[in-house]
Coordinates of C-alpha atoms in Angstrom, one line a residue:
Chain O
M1320 CA -5.4 17.5 3.1
G1321 CA -8.6 15.5 2.7
E1322 CA -10.9 14.6 -0.1
L1323 CA -14.5 15.6 -1.1
V1324 CA -16.4 12.8 -2.9
F1325 CA -19.7 13.7 -4.5
V1326 CA -21.8 10.5 -4.3
G1327 CA -24.9 9.9 -6.4
L1328 CA -27.8 8.2 -4.5
G1329 CA -29.8 7.5 -7.6
L1330 CA -33.6 7.6 -8.0
F1331 CA -35.8 6.1 -5.3
D1332 CA -34.5 4.4 -2.3
E1333 CA -31.3 3.4 -0.4
K1334 CA -30.5 0.6 -2.9
D1335 CA -30.1 2.9 -5.9
I1336 CA -26.6 3.8 -4.8
T1337 CA -23.8 2.0 -6.6
L1338 CA -21.4 -0.3 -4.8
K1339 CA -18.7 2.3 -5.5
G1340 CA -20.9 5.0 -3.9
L1341 CA -21.5 2.8 -0.8
D1342 CA -17.8 2.1 -0.5
A1343 CA -17.0 5.8 -0.6
A1344 CA -19.6 6.7 2.0
R1345 CA -18.5 4.0 4.3
A1346 CA -14.8 5.0 3.9
A1347 CA -15.5 8.7 4.6
D1348 CA -14.6 10.4 7.8
S1349 CA -17.8 12.5 7.6
V1350 CA -20.9 12.0 5.6
F1351 CA -23.2 14.9 4.5
A1352 CA -26.3 14.8 2.3
E1353 CA -28.6 17.2 0.5
F1354 CA -32.2 16.6 -0.5
Y1355 CA -33.1 20.0 -1.9
T1356 CA -32.4 19.1 -5.5
S1357 CA -34.6 16.0 -5.2
S1358 CA -35.8 13.7 -2.5
L1359 CA -35.5 9.9 -2.3
R1360 CA -39.1 9.0 -1.8
G1361 CA -38.5 5.3 -1.0
T1362 CA -36.2 5.7 2.0
T1363 CA -35.2 7.9 5.0
V1364 CA -32.0 9.4 6.3
A1365 CA -32.2 6.9 9.2
T1366 CA -32.2 3.9 6.7
L1367 CA -29.3 5.4 4.8
E1368 CA -27.4 5.9 8.1
L1369 CA -28.0 2.3 9.0
M1370 CA -26.8 1.1 5.6
I1371 CA -23.6 3.3 5.6
G1372 CA -22.9 2.7 9.3
K1373 CA -22.4 6.3 10.3
A1374 CA -24.3 9.5 11.0
I1375 CA -25.3 11.7 8.1
K1376 CA -25.7 15.4 8.4
S1377 CA -28.4 16.8 6.1
L1378 CA -27.5 20.2 4.6
T1379 CA -29.8 22.8 3.2
R1380 CA -29.2 24.7 -0.1
K1381 CA -27.9 27.6 2.1
D1382 CA -25.4 25.3 3.9
I1383 CA -24.0 24.1 0.5
E1384 CA -23.8 27.6 -0.9
Q1385 CA -22.1 28.8 2.2
G1386 CA -20.0 25.6 2.1
S1387 CA -17.6 26.3 5.1
E1388 CA -18.7 23.3 7.2
I1389 CA -18.2 20.8 4.5
L1390 CA -15.0 22.3 3.2
D1391 CA -13.6 22.5 6.8
A1392 CA -14.3 18.8 7.2
A1393 CA -12.7 18.0 3.8
R1394 CA -9.6 19.9 4.8
R1395 CA -9.2 17.6 7.8
G1396 CA -10.2 14.2 6.3
S1397 CA -12.3 12.5 3.7
V1398 CA -15.9 13.7 3.2
A1399 CA -18.7 12.1 1.2
L1400 CA -21.6 14.3 0.1
L1401 CA -24.6 12.2 -0.8
I1402 CA -26.8 13.7 -3.6
P1403 CA -30.0 12.2 -5.1
G1404 CA -29.7 11.2 -8.7
D1405 CA -26.3 11.8 -10.4
P1406 CA -24.2 14.5 -8.7
M1407 CA -23.2 17.8 -10.3
S1408 CA -26.6 18.4 -11.9
A1409 CA -27.1 21.5 -9.7
T1410 CA -25.0 24.7 -10.0
T1411 CA -24.5 24.6 -6.2
H1412 CA -22.6 21.3 -6.6
V1413 CA -20.4 22.7 -9.3
A1414 CA -19.7 25.8 -7.2
L1415 CA -18.8 23.7 -4.2
R1416 CA -16.5 21.5 -6.3
L1417 CA -14.7 24.6 -7.6
R1418 CA -14.2 26.0 -4.1
A1419 CA -12.9 22.7 -2.9
I1420 CA -10.4 22.6 -5.8
D1421 CA -9.4 26.2 -5.1
A1422 CA -8.7 25.1 -1.5
G1423 CA -6.5 22.3 -2.6
I1424 CA -8.9 19.6 -1.7
E1425 CA -9.1 16.5 -4.0
T1426 CA -12.5 15.9 -5.5
R1427 CA -14.1 12.9 -7.0
I1428 CA -17.6 12.1 -8.4
V1429 CA -19.3 8.7 -8.0
H1430 CA -22.1 8.8 -10.5
G1431 CA -25.6 7.5 -9.8
P1432 CA -28.7 6.8 -11.9
S1433 CA -30.4 10.0 -13.0
I1434 CA -33.9 10.9 -14.1
V1435 CA -32.2 12.5 -17.2
S1436 CA -31.6 9.1 -18.7
A1437 CA -34.1 7.0 -16.7
A1438 CA -37.3 8.9 -17.8
A1439 CA -36.7 8.0 -21.5
G1440 CA -36.1 4.4 -20.6
V1441 CA -39.2 4.0 -18.5
L1442 CA -41.3 5.5 -21.3
G1443 CA -39.6 3.4 -24.0
L1444 CA -38.5 6.6 -25.7
Q1445 CA -35.1 7.2 -27.2
S1446 CA -32.8 9.6 -25.3
Y1447 CA -31.4 11.1 -28.6
K1448 CA -34.9 12.2 -29.5
F1449 CA -35.0 14.5 -26.5
G1450 CA -34.1 18.2 -27.0
R1451 CA -32.9 20.3 -24.0
A1452 CA -34.6 19.7 -20.7
T1453 CA -36.5 22.3 -18.7
T1454 CA -38.0 22.7 -15.2
V1455 CA -41.4 24.0 -14.3
P1456 CA -41.0 25.9 -11.0
F1457 CA -43.5 26.8 -8.3
T1458 CA -45.0 30.0 -9.7
G1459 CA -46.6 33.0 -7.9
D1460 CA -48.3 36.2 -8.9
T1461 CA -45.1 37.9 -9.9
F1462 CA -43.0 34.8 -10.8
R1463 CA -44.3 33.3 -14.0
P1464 CA -41.3 32.4 -16.1
A1465 CA -42.1 31.5 -19.8
S1466 CA -38.9 29.5 -20.2
P1467 CA -40.5 26.1 -19.9
L1468 CA -42.8 26.8 -22.8
D1469 CA -39.9 28.4 -24.8
V1470 CA -38.0 25.1 -24.5
I1471 CA -41.0 23.0 -25.4
E1472 CA -41.8 25.2 -28.5
E1473 CA -38.1 25.0 -29.6
N1474 CA -38.1 21.2 -29.2
R1475 CA -41.5 20.5 -30.8
K1476 CA -40.5 22.6 -33.9
R1477 CA -37.7 20.0 -34.3
G1478 CA -39.9 17.0 -33.6
L1479 CA -38.1 16.4 -30.3
H1480 CA -39.4 15.3 -26.9
T1481 CA -38.9 17.5 -23.8
L1482 CA -38.0 16.3 -20.4
V1483 CA -39.9 18.6 -18.0
L1484 CA -38.6 18.4 -14.5
L1485 CA -40.9 19.4 -11.6
D1486 CA -39.7 21.8 -9.0
I1487 CA -39.3 20.7 -5.3
K1488 CA -39.3 22.9 -2.2
E1489 CA -36.8 22.5 0.6
D1490 CA -39.5 21.1 2.8
G1491 CA -40.0 18.3 0.3
E1492 CA -43.2 19.6 -1.3
F1493 CA -43.0 18.9 -5.0
L1494 CA -44.9 20.4 -7.9
T1495 CA -47.4 17.8 -9.3
A1496 CA -47.6 16.9 -13.0
G1497 CA -51.2 18.3 -13.0
K1498 CA -50.1 21.7 -11.7
A1499 CA -47.3 21.8 -14.2
I1500 CA -49.6 21.0 -17.1
E1501 CA -52.1 23.6 -15.9
Y1502 CA -49.3 26.2 -15.9
L1503 CA -48.1 25.3 -19.3
L1504 CA -51.6 25.5 -20.7
E1505 CA -52.1 28.9 -19.3
L1506 CA -48.7 30.2 -20.6
A1507 CA -49.5 28.8 -24.1
A1508 CA -53.0 30.3 -24.1
E1509 CA -51.6 33.7 -23.1
R1510 CA -49.1 33.6 -25.9
K1511 CA -51.6 31.9 -28.4
S1512 CA -49.0 29.2 -28.9
D1513 CA -49.9 25.8 -30.3
A1514 CA -46.8 24.2 -28.7
F1515 CA -48.8 23.1 -25.7
T1516 CA -52.6 22.7 -26.1
A1517 CA -55.3 20.5 -24.7
D1518 CA -54.4 18.1 -27.4
T1519 CA -50.7 17.8 -26.6
L1520 CA -49.6 14.3 -25.7
V1521 CA -48.1 14.3 -22.2
C1522 CA -46.4 11.4 -20.4
A1523 CA -46.0 11.7 -16.6
V1524 CA -43.7 9.4 -14.6
G1525 CA -43.3 9.1 -10.9
Q1526 CA -41.5 6.8 -8.5
V1527 CA -39.0 6.0 -11.1
G1528 CA -36.4 3.6 -9.7
S1529 CA -39.0 1.7 -7.7
D1530 CA -40.3 -1.7 -8.7
R1531 CA -43.5 -0.2 -9.9
P1532 CA -42.9 3.3 -11.4
R1533 CA -46.1 5.2 -12.1
V1534 CA -46.6 6.1 -15.7
A1535 CA -49.5 8.0 -17.2
A1536 CA -49.9 9.2 -20.8
G1537 CA -52.7 11.2 -22.4
R1538 CA -53.7 14.5 -23.8
A1539 CA -52.9 17.5 -21.7
K1540 CA -56.6 18.1 -21.0
Chain A
M1130 CA -44.3 -17.3 -16.0
G1131 CA -41.0 -15.6 -15.2
E1132 CA -39.6 -12.1 -15.2
L1133 CA -37.1 -10.2 -17.3
V1134 CA -35.1 -7.6 -15.4
F1135 CA -33.0 -5.1 -17.4
V1136 CA -30.1 -4.2 -15.1
G1137 CA -27.9 -1.2 -15.7
L1138 CA -24.2 -1.8 -15.1
G1139 CA -23.2 1.8 -15.1
L1140 CA -20.1 3.3 -16.5
F1141 CA -16.7 1.8 -15.8
D1142 CA -16.3 -1.3 -13.6
E1143 CA -18.2 -3.9 -11.7
K1144 CA -18.8 -1.5 -8.8
D1145 CA -20.9 0.9 -10.9
I1146 CA -23.9 -1.3 -10.5
T1147 CA -26.5 -0.3 -7.9
L1148 CA -27.3 -2.4 -4.8
K1149 CA -30.7 -3.0 -6.4
G1150 CA -29.1 -4.2 -9.6
L1151 CA -26.7 -6.6 -7.8
D1152 CA -29.7 -8.0 -5.8
A1153 CA -31.6 -8.5 -9.0
A1154 CA -28.7 -10.3 -10.7
R1155 CA -28.0 -12.5 -7.7
A1156 CA -31.7 -13.4 -7.4
A1157 CA -32.1 -14.3 -11.1
D1158 CA -32.3 -17.9 -12.4
S1159 CA -30.3 -16.9 -15.4
V1160 CA -28.0 -13.9 -16.1
F1161 CA -27.3 -12.6 -19.6
A1162 CA -25.2 -9.5 -20.6
E1163 CA -24.6 -7.4 -23.7
F1164 CA -21.6 -5.3 -24.3
Y1165 CA -22.4 -4.1 -27.9
T1166 CA -23.9 -0.7 -26.8
S1167 CA -20.9 0.0 -24.6
S1168 CA -18.2 -1.9 -22.8
L1169 CA -17.1 -1.7 -19.2
R1170 CA -13.4 -0.9 -19.6
G1171 CA -12.6 -1.4 -15.9
T1172 CA -13.7 -4.9 -15.5
T1173 CA -14.3 -8.3 -17.1
V1174 CA -17.1 -10.8 -17.4
A1175 CA -15.2 -13.1 -15.1
T1176 CA -15.1 -10.4 -12.4
L1177 CA -18.8 -9.7 -12.8
E1178 CA -19.5 -13.5 -12.5
L1179 CA -17.5 -13.7 -9.3
M1180 CA -19.3 -10.7 -7.8
I1181 CA -22.8 -12.0 -8.8
G1182 CA -22.0 -15.6 -8.0
K1183 CA -23.2 -17.1 -11.2
A1184 CA -22.4 -17.7 -14.8
I1185 CA -23.1 -14.8 -17.3
K1186 CA -23.9 -15.5 -20.9
S1187 CA -22.8 -12.7 -23.1
L1188 CA -25.1 -12.0 -26.0
T1189 CA -24.4 -10.3 -29.3
R1190 CA -26.7 -7.7 -30.9
K1191 CA -28.0 -10.4 -33.2
D1192 CA -28.9 -12.6 -30.1
I1193 CA -30.9 -9.8 -28.6
E1194 CA -32.6 -8.9 -31.8
Q1195 CA -33.5 -12.6 -32.3
G1196 CA -34.4 -12.8 -28.7
S1197 CA -35.6 -16.4 -28.4
E1198 CA -33.0 -17.6 -25.9
I1199 CA -33.6 -14.9 -23.4
L1200 CA -37.4 -15.0 -23.8
D1201 CA -37.4 -18.7 -23.4
A1202 CA -35.4 -18.4 -20.2
A1203 CA -37.8 -15.6 -19.0
R1204 CA -40.8 -17.9 -19.6
R1205 CA -39.4 -20.5 -17.3
G1206 CA -37.9 -18.3 -14.5
S1207 CA -36.4 -15.0 -13.7
V1208 CA -33.8 -13.5 -16.0
A1209 CA -31.5 -10.6 -15.5
L1210 CA -30.0 -8.9 -18.6
L1211 CA -27.0 -6.8 -17.7
I1212 CA -26.5 -3.7 -19.8
P1213 CA -23.7 -1.1 -19.6
G1214 CA -24.9 2.4 -18.5
D1215 CA -28.7 2.8 -18.0
P1216 CA -30.8 0.2 -19.8
M1217 CA -33.2 1.0 -22.6
S1218 CA -31.0 3.5 -24.3
A1219 CA -30.8 1.2 -27.4
T1220 CA -33.8 0.4 -29.6
T1221 CA -32.9 -3.3 -29.3
H1222 CA -33.6 -3.2 -25.6
V1223 CA -37.0 -1.5 -26.1
A1224 CA -37.9 -4.0 -28.8
L1225 CA -36.9 -6.9 -26.5
R1226 CA -39.0 -5.4 -23.7
L1227 CA -42.0 -5.1 -26.0
R1228 CA -41.7 -8.7 -27.1
A1229 CA -41.5 -9.9 -23.5
I1230 CA -44.6 -7.9 -22.6
D1231 CA -46.4 -9.4 -25.6
A1232 CA -45.4 -12.9 -24.3
G1233 CA -46.9 -12.1 -20.9
I1234 CA -43.5 -11.9 -19.2
E1235 CA -43.2 -9.3 -16.4
T1236 CA -40.4 -6.8 -17.1
R1237 CA -38.6 -4.4 -14.8
I1238 CA -35.8 -1.9 -15.2
V1239 CA -33.0 -1.3 -12.6
H1240 CA -31.4 2.0 -13.7
G1241 CA -27.7 2.6 -13.7
P1242 CA -25.4 5.6 -14.1
S1243 CA -25.4 6.8 -17.7
I1244 CA -22.9 8.9 -19.7
V1245 CA -25.9 11.0 -20.7
S1246 CA -25.9 12.7 -17.3
A1247 CA -22.4 11.8 -16.2
A1248 CA -20.6 13.6 -19.1
A1249 CA -22.1 17.0 -18.1
G1250 CA -21.2 16.4 -14.5
V1251 CA -17.6 15.5 -15.2
L1252 CA -17.1 18.6 -17.3
G1253 CA -18.9 20.9 -14.8
L1254 CA -21.5 21.7 -17.5
Q1255 CA -25.2 22.0 -16.8
S1256 CA -27.3 19.2 -18.3
Y1257 CA -30.1 21.6 -19.2
K1258 CA -27.7 23.4 -21.5
F1259 CA -27.3 20.3 -23.7
G1260 CA -29.5 20.0 -26.8
R1261 CA -30.2 16.6 -28.4
A1262 CA -27.3 14.1 -28.4
T1263 CA -25.8 12.4 -31.4
T1264 CA -23.4 9.6 -32.3
V1265 CA -20.5 9.7 -34.6
P1266 CA -20.4 6.2 -36.3
F1267 CA -17.5 4.4 -37.9
T1268 CA -17.7 5.7 -41.5
G1269 CA -16.7 4.2 -44.8
D1270 CA -16.4 5.2 -48.5
T1271 CA -20.2 4.9 -48.9
F1272 CA -21.4 5.5 -45.3
R1273 CA -20.8 9.1 -44.4
P1274 CA -23.9 10.3 -42.5
A1275 CA -24.2 14.0 -42.0
S1276 CA -26.5 13.7 -39.0
P1277 CA -23.9 14.4 -36.3
L1278 CA -23.1 17.7 -37.9
D1279 CA -26.8 18.5 -38.4
V1280 CA -27.3 18.0 -34.7
I1281 CA -24.3 20.1 -33.7
E1282 CA -25.4 22.9 -36.0
E1283 CA -28.9 22.9 -34.6
N1284 CA -27.7 23.0 -31.0
R1285 CA -25.0 25.7 -31.6
K1286 CA -27.6 28.0 -33.2
R1287 CA -29.4 27.8 -29.9
G1288 CA -26.2 28.2 -27.8
L1289 CA -26.5 24.6 -26.5
H1290 CA -23.8 22.0 -26.0
T1291 CA -23.9 18.7 -27.8
L1292 CA -23.1 15.3 -26.3
V1293 CA -21.4 13.4 -29.1
L1294 CA -21.2 9.7 -28.4
L1295 CA -18.6 7.6 -30.1
D1296 CA -19.5 4.4 -31.9
I1297 CA -18.3 1.0 -30.7
K1298 CA -17.9 -2.2 -32.7
E1299 CA -19.0 -5.6 -31.4
D1300 CA -15.4 -6.6 -31.0
G1301 CA -15.0 -3.7 -28.6
E1302 CA -13.1 -1.4 -30.9
F1303 CA -14.3 2.1 -30.3
L1304 CA -14.1 5.3 -32.3
T1305 CA -11.5 7.7 -30.8
A1306 CA -12.3 11.3 -30.1
G1307 CA -9.6 12.3 -32.6
K1308 CA -11.2 10.3 -35.4
A1309 CA -14.6 11.7 -34.6
I1310 CA -13.2 15.3 -34.6
E1311 CA -11.5 14.7 -38.0
Y1312 CA -14.7 13.4 -39.5
L1313 CA -16.7 16.4 -38.2
L1314 CA -14.1 18.8 -39.6
E1315 CA -14.4 17.1 -43.0
L1316 CA -18.1 17.2 -43.0
A1317 CA -18.2 20.8 -42.1
A1318 CA -15.6 21.7 -44.7
E1319 CA -17.6 19.9 -47.4
R1320 CA -20.7 21.8 -46.4
K1321 CA -18.8 25.1 -45.7
S1322 CA -20.5 25.1 -42.3
D1323 CA -19.1 27.2 -39.5
A1324 CA -20.7 24.9 -36.8
F1325 CA -17.6 22.8 -36.5
T1326 CA -14.2 24.4 -37.4
A1327 CA -10.6 24.3 -36.3
D1328 CA -11.6 26.9 -33.7
T1329 CA -14.5 25.0 -32.2
L1330 CA -14.1 24.2 -28.5
V1331 CA -14.3 20.5 -27.9
C1332 CA -14.2 18.6 -24.6
A1333 CA -13.3 14.9 -24.7
V1334 CA -14.0 12.6 -21.7
G1335 CA -13.0 9.0 -21.2
Q1336 CA -12.9 6.5 -18.4
V1337 CA -15.8 8.3 -16.8
G1338 CA -16.9 6.4 -13.7
S1339 CA -13.3 5.6 -12.8
D1340 CA -11.4 7.3 -10.0
R1341 CA -9.5 9.3 -12.6
P1342 CA -11.6 10.2 -15.6
R1343 CA -9.6 11.5 -18.6
V1344 CA -10.7 15.0 -19.6
A1345 CA -9.3 17.1 -22.4
A1346 CA -10.5 20.4 -23.7
G1347 CA -9.2 22.5 -26.5
R1348 CA -9.8 23.8 -30.0
A1349 CA -10.8 21.1 -32.6
K1350 CA -7.5 21.5 -34.4

């Protein structure tokens, strides 16, 4: 019976993996990757393949949910699943791990740098002053969840910062900070909430993990 | 004018550094390290020195607060400061970075795996279901802060988990989960709070980042 190792790729490019993660990927019989929870903007699958020295099969969210290909491989030998950031942040990773354990497959996590701690560091803010995090999704006419504003309101009442993650589509399109701010302003206006107004101080970070992360701070409007 | 690079060492041993972090440490003219915010239980300074290929000077909290040695070195050349976990989690790191910027020294962060995201992953819990984090310090007759219980109360009211970090002394002694639980039970009893009772479900994790993290879950008493 094999092993399934969840390997964190970290934040930006192929060099944000740990030495332990690289060892695990190189030692694996098969290497899979997913980029639907985040993408590594500073690298490509080809560069990762060159570094690891073997082919990488990219999986969609559906592949991971379905899981049979990766579990079959892990029954036969050792499998590394490469995941941007720190693994197990997505429910699909946790579900896959539970299925592997049920199937008698050993599992292991190799942690990687995550935006959850890195965002505070880049901004010089203290991580214990952050309340719960939230994600602003791509919205539509019928899909306009209020949960991101709920979380911001709850945190602001307690004087806490909120880490607001931005949604990403499977094709790699990601929600911009500008669109997310616009959406939050709309939600707050509809609700007549003062938790997110034109005056609210917003910090936006991008390309974290690169040599020159992009940081902007200012009022929401 | 030189550069000061804050390099995250990650969680457990010398292989939890990223490739980018190892490159930065190897390229630096001088390498410093601190182990007062956390220690790497799976390795030694000598092993890190061997891996990086140069001498590492360990600094105390006082050295970092005072800062002159590291800033002098960073005025003359490139300096790497090795920090367990993800850098900038401590106010002393942020203060040092601000002083470096004031002195015209370039700064850069190389992120590393942090317990802030890893704890949730090891436990299979979702990071967005965590409220703010807290630390249980070593207490004494006159130092018995209630803040850890305040944070747990606040989070539990909202149905959120709390990441409770355990204090560490400069000599490497760390507060055990058992001692922290005992302290929280005392605090809650004094306050007649039901936020932390004998019945409260507690998960304790240790050696995260190793191949075999230690995980325990059960009622507080």
